[in-house]
XYZ file of C-alpha atoms in Angstrom:
568
model
C 83.528 87.669 102.360
C 79.720 87.506 102.416
C 78.082 86.990 99.044
C 76.343 90.158 97.848
C 72.903 89.623 96.336
C 72.259 90.912 92.847
C 69.130 90.215 90.791
C 69.623 87.460 88.222
C 69.042 89.786 85.269
C 72.163 91.685 86.308
C 74.568 88.730 86.394
C 76.954 90.452 84.000
C 77.058 93.488 86.238
C 77.669 91.269 89.275
C 80.943 90.178 87.685
C 81.997 93.828 87.556
C 81.222 94.304 91.250
C 82.972 91.044 92.141
C 86.068 92.147 90.219
C 86.237 95.482 92.014
C 85.615 93.901 95.387
C 88.398 91.413 94.708
C 90.743 94.389 94.279
C 89.503 95.737 97.586
C 89.970 92.370 99.333
C 93.473 91.985 97.887
C 94.463 95.345 99.294
C 92.843 94.579 102.630
C 94.770 91.336 102.963
C 98.043 93.207 102.481
C 97.306 95.367 105.501
C 98.387 94.029 108.883
C 96.240 94.380 111.994
C 98.342 97.346 113.095
C 97.886 99.221 109.844
C 94.940 101.339 108.811
C 93.157 101.262 105.458
C 90.407 103.357 103.969
C 88.056 103.108 101.010
C 86.554 106.265 99.521
C 83.500 105.887 97.279
C 83.152 109.275 95.611
C 79.932 109.467 93.583
C 79.531 112.256 91.060
C 75.834 112.716 91.821
C 72.581 111.493 90.275
C 72.634 108.253 92.265
C 69.213 107.590 90.776
C 67.267 105.591 93.348
C 63.708 104.314 93.411
C 61.832 106.160 96.153
C 58.291 107.293 96.873
C 59.354 110.869 96.037
C 61.023 109.709 92.788
C 58.871 107.123 90.944
C 60.674 108.111 87.722
C 63.701 106.226 89.108
C 61.665 103.040 89.621
C 61.230 100.263 87.090
C 58.135 100.969 84.987
C 57.691 104.216 86.963
C 56.271 102.183 89.836
C 54.810 104.358 92.597
C 55.782 102.819 95.917
C 53.977 103.643 99.143
C 55.219 106.504 101.315
C 55.561 110.283 101.207
C 55.330 111.603 97.648
C 55.866 115.347 98.206
C 55.907 118.051 100.863
C 52.516 119.614 101.604
C 51.745 123.301 102.119
C 48.606 125.203 103.021
C 47.492 128.826 102.928
C 45.320 129.437 105.977
C 44.418 132.427 108.152
C 46.384 130.854 111.013
C 49.513 130.318 108.897
C 49.411 133.824 107.446
C 48.891 135.310 110.914
C 51.931 133.406 112.243
C 54.045 134.682 109.354
C 52.935 138.245 110.101
C 53.686 137.954 113.819
C 57.042 136.158 113.493
C 58.492 137.909 110.405
C 62.275 137.305 110.609
C 63.655 140.608 109.264
C 63.306 144.348 109.752
C 62.048 144.786 106.194
C 58.454 145.907 106.826
C 57.739 146.475 103.134
C 58.662 142.878 102.299
C 56.502 141.737 105.199
C 53.446 143.764 104.186
C 53.681 142.822 100.501
C 54.109 139.134 101.391
C 51.089 139.111 103.709
C 49.012 140.867 101.038
C 50.006 138.391 98.342
C 49.503 135.343 100.577
C 45.989 136.533 101.354
C 45.256 136.921 97.632
C 46.698 133.473 96.977
C 44.584 131.946 99.742
C 41.405 133.020 97.988
C 42.520 131.182 94.843
C 44.136 128.180 96.527
C 43.079 124.592 97.063
C 43.260 123.348 100.693
C 46.697 121.800 100.173
C 49.471 122.483 97.673
C 52.773 121.019 96.588
C 55.763 123.359 96.677
C 55.675 123.648 92.894
C 51.983 124.590 92.958
C 52.581 127.109 95.739
C 55.400 128.844 93.877
C 53.524 128.920 90.554
C 50.552 130.509 92.292
C 52.814 133.111 93.907
C 54.522 133.866 90.586
C 51.153 134.363 88.934
C 50.165 136.863 91.642
C 53.444 138.790 91.952
C 56.602 137.193 90.584
C 58.678 140.332 91.141
C 57.819 140.470 94.835
C 58.645 136.778 95.298
C 62.052 137.228 93.698
C 62.774 140.309 95.813
C 62.669 138.388 99.099
C 65.960 137.685 100.840
C 66.925 134.035 101.364
C 66.006 134.356 105.032
C 62.556 135.781 104.241
C 61.845 133.311 101.433
C 62.873 130.252 103.468
C 60.890 131.493 106.453
C 57.663 131.790 104.471
C 58.084 128.404 102.765
C 58.882 126.648 106.058
C 55.982 128.281 107.888
C 53.469 127.263 105.215
C 54.496 123.604 105.317
C 52.246 121.181 107.214
C 53.056 117.858 108.840
C 51.922 114.673 107.107
C 50.506 112.212 109.628
C 49.258 108.691 108.927
C 46.141 107.134 110.445
C 48.271 105.611 113.223
C 49.402 109.147 114.189
C 52.947 108.490 112.972
C 54.782 110.726 110.509
C 54.489 109.743 106.846
C 58.020 108.967 105.662
C 59.697 108.828 102.284
C 60.300 105.179 101.377
C 63.163 103.722 99.316
C 63.197 100.445 97.357
C 66.566 99.924 95.665
C 65.414 96.535 94.322
C 63.219 98.493 91.900
C 65.973 100.850 90.694
C 65.601 101.475 86.974
C 69.286 102.443 86.741
C 71.465 99.360 87.234
C 74.632 101.433 87.619
C 73.210 103.044 90.776
C 72.510 99.585 92.173
C 76.074 98.500 91.357
C 77.508 101.417 93.330
C 75.281 100.608 96.300
C 76.342 96.961 96.175
C 79.980 98.038 96.182
C 79.381 100.231 99.243
C 77.724 97.320 101.036
C 80.584 94.997 100.118
C 83.198 97.520 101.219
C 81.585 97.820 104.645
C 81.598 94.045 105.083
C 85.204 93.701 103.956
C 86.244 96.182 106.616
C 84.112 94.929 109.529
C 82.398 91.680 110.540
C 79.634 93.697 112.207
C 79.503 96.820 110.030
C 77.626 100.019 110.777
C 76.964 103.078 108.666
C 76.120 106.678 109.576
C 74.330 109.025 107.168
C 75.080 112.748 107.444
C 72.615 114.951 105.561
C 74.116 118.342 106.371
C 74.489 119.223 102.657
C 70.730 119.848 102.585
C 69.263 123.118 103.785
C 66.743 120.903 105.584
C 68.757 117.874 106.747
C 65.737 116.454 108.603
C 63.817 116.161 105.338
C 66.672 114.181 103.718
C 67.111 111.742 106.610
C 64.382 109.290 105.540
C 65.851 108.874 102.071
C 69.419 108.215 103.177
C 68.411 105.803 105.921
C 66.454 103.894 103.298
C 69.262 104.094 100.757
C 71.744 102.554 103.186
C 69.462 99.785 104.474
C 71.874 97.028 103.483
C 71.430 93.458 104.755
C 73.456 92.813 107.916
C 74.555 96.460 108.171
C 73.403 98.702 111.020
C 72.638 101.984 109.242
C 71.260 105.110 110.896
C 70.940 108.847 110.388
C 73.407 110.942 112.366
C 71.777 114.186 113.539
C 74.955 116.171 112.893
C 73.493 119.522 111.817
C 74.918 123.059 112.034
C 72.519 123.720 114.928
C 73.709 120.601 116.741
C 77.373 121.523 116.153
C 76.841 124.928 117.728
C 74.656 123.653 120.591
C 76.793 120.695 121.640
C 80.011 122.732 121.745
C 78.464 125.609 123.719
C 76.195 123.583 126.042
C 73.049 125.114 124.539
C 71.046 122.007 123.682
C 67.855 123.619 124.952
C 68.312 126.374 122.356
C 68.288 124.069 119.326
C 65.077 125.536 117.908
C 66.537 129.049 118.001
C 69.844 127.815 116.582
C 68.032 126.248 113.640
C 66.859 129.760 112.809
C 70.236 131.477 113.224
C 72.594 128.748 111.969
C 70.455 127.074 109.297
C 67.650 129.459 108.349
C 65.124 126.727 109.202
C 61.761 127.177 110.858
C 59.187 124.958 112.617
C 61.052 121.743 111.824
C 60.093 120.443 115.269
C 56.476 120.342 114.005
C 57.234 118.760 110.623
C 59.902 116.240 111.686
C 59.456 115.852 115.464
C 61.222 112.470 115.592
C 64.286 113.858 113.818
C 64.578 116.996 115.942
C 64.097 114.878 119.066
C 66.965 112.601 117.942
C 69.072 115.726 117.444
C 68.241 116.912 120.984
C 69.066 113.533 122.512
C 72.384 113.377 120.671
C 73.199 116.872 121.891
C 72.418 116.057 125.535
C 74.832 113.093 125.456
C 77.685 115.500 124.821
C 80.706 115.792 122.544
C 82.554 112.742 123.861
C 79.585 110.483 123.157
C 79.285 111.878 119.630
C 82.959 111.262 118.938
C 82.694 107.723 120.314
C 79.620 106.987 118.178
C 81.525 108.037 115.056
C 84.658 106.091 116.050
C 82.566 102.934 116.468
C 81.097 103.198 112.963
C 82.545 101.411 109.949
C 81.469 104.005 107.456
C 79.875 107.379 106.978
C 78.005 108.838 104.017
C 77.756 112.536 103.157
C 74.744 113.520 101.068
C 74.322 115.771 98.061
C 73.247 119.397 98.105
C 75.624 122.206 99.104
C 79.146 121.335 100.262
C 79.431 124.696 102.021
C 76.629 123.591 104.353
C 78.371 120.299 105.148
C 81.526 122.201 105.960
C 79.610 123.923 108.772
C 79.447 120.640 110.712
C 83.159 119.960 110.182
C 84.742 123.334 111.005
C 83.726 126.245 113.204
C 83.533 129.900 112.126
C 87.315 130.205 112.684
C 87.996 127.240 110.356
C 89.042 125.092 113.303
C 87.971 121.431 113.119
C 85.293 120.315 115.540
C 86.194 117.574 118.075
C 84.529 114.910 115.898
C 86.061 115.923 112.550
C 89.170 113.755 112.954
C 86.995 110.741 113.761
C 85.025 111.309 110.553
C 88.233 111.625 108.529
C 89.478 108.238 109.711
C 86.445 106.010 109.049
C 87.376 102.849 107.109
C 84.688 103.557 104.484
C 83.684 107.068 103.429
C 80.981 107.659 100.842
C 80.029 110.946 99.244
C 77.576 111.859 96.530
C 77.668 115.203 94.688
C 78.314 117.817 97.420
C 79.263 114.959 99.748
C 82.036 114.106 97.287
C 83.180 117.688 96.710
C 83.572 118.252 100.465
C 86.155 115.449 100.657
C 88.730 117.716 98.936
C 91.217 119.197 101.369
C 94.364 118.580 103.336
C 97.873 118.897 101.995
C 99.004 117.645 98.594
C 102.600 117.607 97.386
C 102.125 121.094 95.931
C 100.205 122.786 98.742
C 96.793 123.113 100.341
C 93.853 121.493 98.523
C 90.838 123.777 98.133
C 87.138 122.934 97.828
C 85.188 124.065 94.771
C 81.762 125.536 95.575
C 80.092 127.015 92.471
C 80.391 128.055 88.843
C 80.176 127.137 85.174
C 82.980 126.653 82.686
C 81.941 129.626 80.566
C 81.791 132.032 83.521
C 85.093 130.642 84.770
C 86.786 131.346 81.437
C 85.413 134.891 81.400
C 85.821 135.852 85.063
C 88.346 133.514 86.678
C 88.008 132.043 90.177
C 87.184 133.787 93.443
C 87.969 132.629 96.985
C 84.649 133.845 98.386
C 81.482 132.280 99.759
C 79.332 130.557 97.183
C 76.415 132.698 95.987
C 72.862 131.963 97.022
C 71.218 129.180 95.062
C 68.306 131.522 94.348
C 70.636 134.064 92.712
C 71.393 131.685 89.811
C 74.947 133.030 89.756
C 77.411 131.167 87.519
C 80.567 132.621 89.112
C 83.377 130.185 89.931
C 83.975 130.208 93.692
C 85.977 128.055 96.077
C 86.861 127.696 99.747
C 90.611 128.094 100.102
C 90.699 126.127 103.367
C 89.329 122.982 101.732
C 86.889 120.412 103.076
C 87.210 117.237 105.148
C 90.535 116.314 103.565
C 90.088 112.586 102.999
C 91.024 113.263 99.345
C 94.222 115.304 99.107
C 95.331 114.369 95.587
C 93.645 117.428 94.103
C 90.337 119.234 93.749
C 87.196 117.094 93.371
C 84.331 118.138 91.130
C 81.001 116.421 90.413
C 78.186 116.165 87.812
C 81.226 116.611 85.662
C 80.866 115.770 81.980
C 77.107 116.214 82.049
C 77.447 119.836 83.216
C 80.581 120.500 81.144
C 82.770 121.385 84.109
C 86.180 120.554 82.626
C 87.142 124.168 82.023
C 85.770 125.457 85.325
C 88.040 122.945 87.062
C 90.958 123.802 84.774
C 90.458 127.523 85.347
C 90.491 126.983 89.100
C 93.764 125.046 88.861
C 95.265 127.826 86.734
C 94.229 130.563 89.132
C 95.542 128.649 92.129
C 98.925 127.956 90.563
C 99.229 131.589 89.458
C 98.713 132.871 93.003
C 100.727 130.374 94.993
C 102.146 126.869 94.940
C 99.008 124.765 94.716
C 97.903 121.282 93.565
C 97.932 120.863 89.801
C 95.365 118.064 89.576
C 91.581 118.113 89.404
C 89.295 115.085 89.358
C 85.796 115.309 87.899
C 83.347 112.484 88.564
C 80.491 111.935 86.123
C 76.918 111.318 87.231
C 75.884 107.856 88.452
C 79.594 107.052 88.606
C 82.001 106.627 91.506
C 85.718 107.198 91.792
C 86.850 104.579 94.295
C 90.067 105.294 96.170
C 91.628 102.464 98.138
C 94.265 103.679 100.577
C 96.531 101.544 102.757
C 100.096 101.445 103.936
C 100.650 98.747 101.327
C 99.874 101.246 98.575
C 97.063 103.286 97.041
C 95.075 102.944 93.841
C 91.876 104.142 92.191
C 89.134 102.404 90.246
C 85.977 103.639 88.523
C 82.563 101.994 88.936
C 79.022 102.811 87.864
C 77.839 104.216 84.550
C 80.230 106.677 82.885
C 83.717 107.825 83.870
C 86.102 110.154 85.687
C 88.063 113.034 84.175
C 91.497 114.068 85.392
C 92.507 117.618 84.502
C 96.103 118.657 84.958
C 97.364 122.211 84.761
C 100.451 122.087 82.557
C 101.768 125.518 83.633
C 101.943 126.520 79.973
C 99.323 129.241 80.231
C 100.416 132.429 78.492
C 98.555 135.449 79.811
C 99.778 137.708 77.062
C 98.275 135.477 74.353
C 95.239 134.534 76.457
C 96.083 130.864 76.042
C 95.534 128.115 78.595
C 96.769 124.554 78.220
C 95.637 121.484 80.129
C 96.154 117.745 80.060
C 92.839 115.879 79.819
C 92.384 112.211 80.730
C 89.154 110.213 80.832
C 88.930 106.971 82.810
C 85.831 104.911 81.979
C 84.104 102.475 84.292
C 86.372 99.446 84.624
C 89.595 101.457 84.726
C 92.230 100.895 87.399
C 94.521 103.851 88.032
C 97.981 103.633 89.545
C 99.151 106.346 91.942
C 102.931 106.756 91.792
C 105.376 109.634 92.151
C 102.598 112.203 92.552
C 101.031 111.208 89.260
C 98.056 109.152 88.114
C 98.165 106.761 85.168
C 95.941 104.101 83.674
C 97.327 100.826 85.030
C 99.124 98.316 82.862
C 96.460 95.836 83.943
C 93.748 97.990 82.333
C 95.837 98.570 79.213
C 96.648 94.877 78.755
C 92.980 93.922 79.077
C 91.748 96.625 76.705
C 89.541 95.598 73.787
C 90.799 95.764 70.196
C 90.328 99.100 68.454
C 87.296 99.326 66.191
C 87.089 100.905 62.779
C 84.842 103.932 62.646
C 84.779 106.774 60.125
C 87.133 109.676 60.878
C 85.655 112.805 62.399
C 84.465 115.419 59.897
C 86.876 118.258 59.269
C 84.973 121.057 60.947
C 84.895 123.267 64.018
C 82.514 121.758 66.560
C 80.247 124.436 68.007
C 78.685 124.957 71.433
C 81.192 122.509 72.905
C 80.297 123.447 76.508
C 76.671 122.352 76.194
C 74.929 118.971 76.339
C 78.060 117.047 77.469
C 79.545 117.627 73.996
C 83.157 117.758 75.193
C 82.938 114.205 76.514
C 81.268 113.059 73.285
C 84.007 114.660 71.197
C 86.910 113.189 73.185
C 85.243 109.757 73.106
C 84.858 110.008 69.334
C 88.530 110.998 69.030
C 89.495 107.985 71.137
C 87.456 105.501 69.095
C 88.596 106.960 65.782
C 92.201 107.345 66.990
C 92.025 110.994 65.928
C 95.067 113.182 66.491
C 93.304 116.550 66.627
C 89.969 118.336 66.732
C 88.839 121.948 67.092
C 85.762 123.247 68.891
C 84.273 126.583 69.901
C 82.132 128.149 72.619
C 81.299 131.854 72.339
C 84.630 133.725 72.024
C 86.725 130.704 73.033
C 88.516 128.356 70.645
C 89.291 124.906 72.080
C 91.900 122.691 70.421
C 92.330 119.015 71.316
C 95.630 117.468 70.248
C 97.301 114.112 70.748
C 100.997 114.140 71.601
C 103.736 111.662 72.449
C 102.167 110.982 75.871
C 98.609 110.498 74.607
C 97.020 107.032 74.686
C 93.653 105.733 73.555
C 92.467 102.411 75.081
C 89.025 100.880 74.639
C 88.258 99.627 78.139
C 84.705 98.413 77.481
C 81.853 98.443 75.001
C 79.915 100.974 77.110
C 78.822 104.238 75.528
C 81.735 106.096 77.142
C 84.103 103.144 77.451
C 87.212 104.555 75.738
C 90.066 105.661 77.998
C 91.838 108.877 77.020
C 95.246 109.569 78.544
C 97.044 112.920 78.387
C 95.183 114.623 75.567
C 96.307 118.235 75.219
C 93.457 120.739 75.611
C 94.257 124.316 74.594
C 91.864 127.248 75.151
C 92.314 130.551 73.319
C 90.087 133.606 73.324
C 89.532 135.663 70.172
């Protein structure tokens, strides 16, 4: 296997990557030429990467050359175009918008960032801005954007420099992806799908840069909802119109002409060529954003897979981050169909339950728990995947979803929540399957114990936390910390016992993870916490284990801790 370069200051981290890659190689060697294997790298989001749009993710906040933000302008021409091409029948919204844009123009500088544009609009008429439909709002924002052209008449692109990443864990995950590609193919290639973004053309520069690994042929795949519709209905010449109807996007051909041209060329080659391109790739990456948008390039309006969906499912290496991870849920588990989570907070989930409806608009700020009952791509069928997990306190939204599913029909009982800047790695082969955790924090497994008692408003779950460095065995439809991880665990440390008190606001500021980690380190048998009208009890039982996997901040493995939620 080719040596993977890591900066000398990260030698300790390189040992971690080497150890995980050795697991991957060992599994690969067990697979004969006739057998298929697959590696899933499921990132929980916040893959903090140094880029020209994100200098905060660069060492010493270094500003690298390249596009730093989108640019907008308020001009007579732009306002006239908006008036003439208004996308809805709402004349009042149209007239009020034109009036406010004209007022804003008088107070505006020649060019604005999106943040400056929206602050100016809010100062003029915040109520009117908020009253616009998603279609109207997106139309105005898109129409006001202007192309950024360099002196050589080429488009100014976002640039990525992973060598300057300030977060070493993000670099470790990227190195693992690169190594996985090279283990699986002597001439590896990688496709980036950015369909999770409302504007996938805008995201293309970043993901091409992110995946620019040495000796790997990486490229953006123009698989957009407009392309999916056009290529399957022989309407490639209608792509501009389809961007309006299928994606709510406007004038992208003026802002990203090279990307829309690549989309057109891919469309004209036809479905068979698209399928062949995907089949010839070693890996594919799905970006973050909205998993419901990604699903539009995998399944048609009748929930039937597109001709290329099976090819995507079978790639040797599949990478997802945030929404790109959540969309991997699907297929059939031992207990039934695996759904795809799409929205919600733990507190709203506890109060309202789960709903099998479309996710609400991002602009609505709705906290309702929603899911797609048909699931996503289906490369991960062990249970429901969730992301940004501990940081956004999503344990009880995932648990509530599992409860609601099991109450309605025979459904999977497992949920897997991946923390930020962390990846759940799943290695699948006919020789056997296992999981590992790499990156910064850990992965939570929530299991519905079927002990919920509606009459007493009590819900009971099994909570496990697998830190970075954990290896998880998959046997008999269950998931356990491997004996290898247990035998290599560090000695327990002596810390003061937790104070005897009820911990408040447990569903804020990642407090649930902090509490369970403190219980693990202190070998505590019980703790009680509260959020609003909900009492949350954490109790060790005969099946509970605490194992200190590493000295990292969240390095203590928790196995089968009972989590009971009661309302009062």
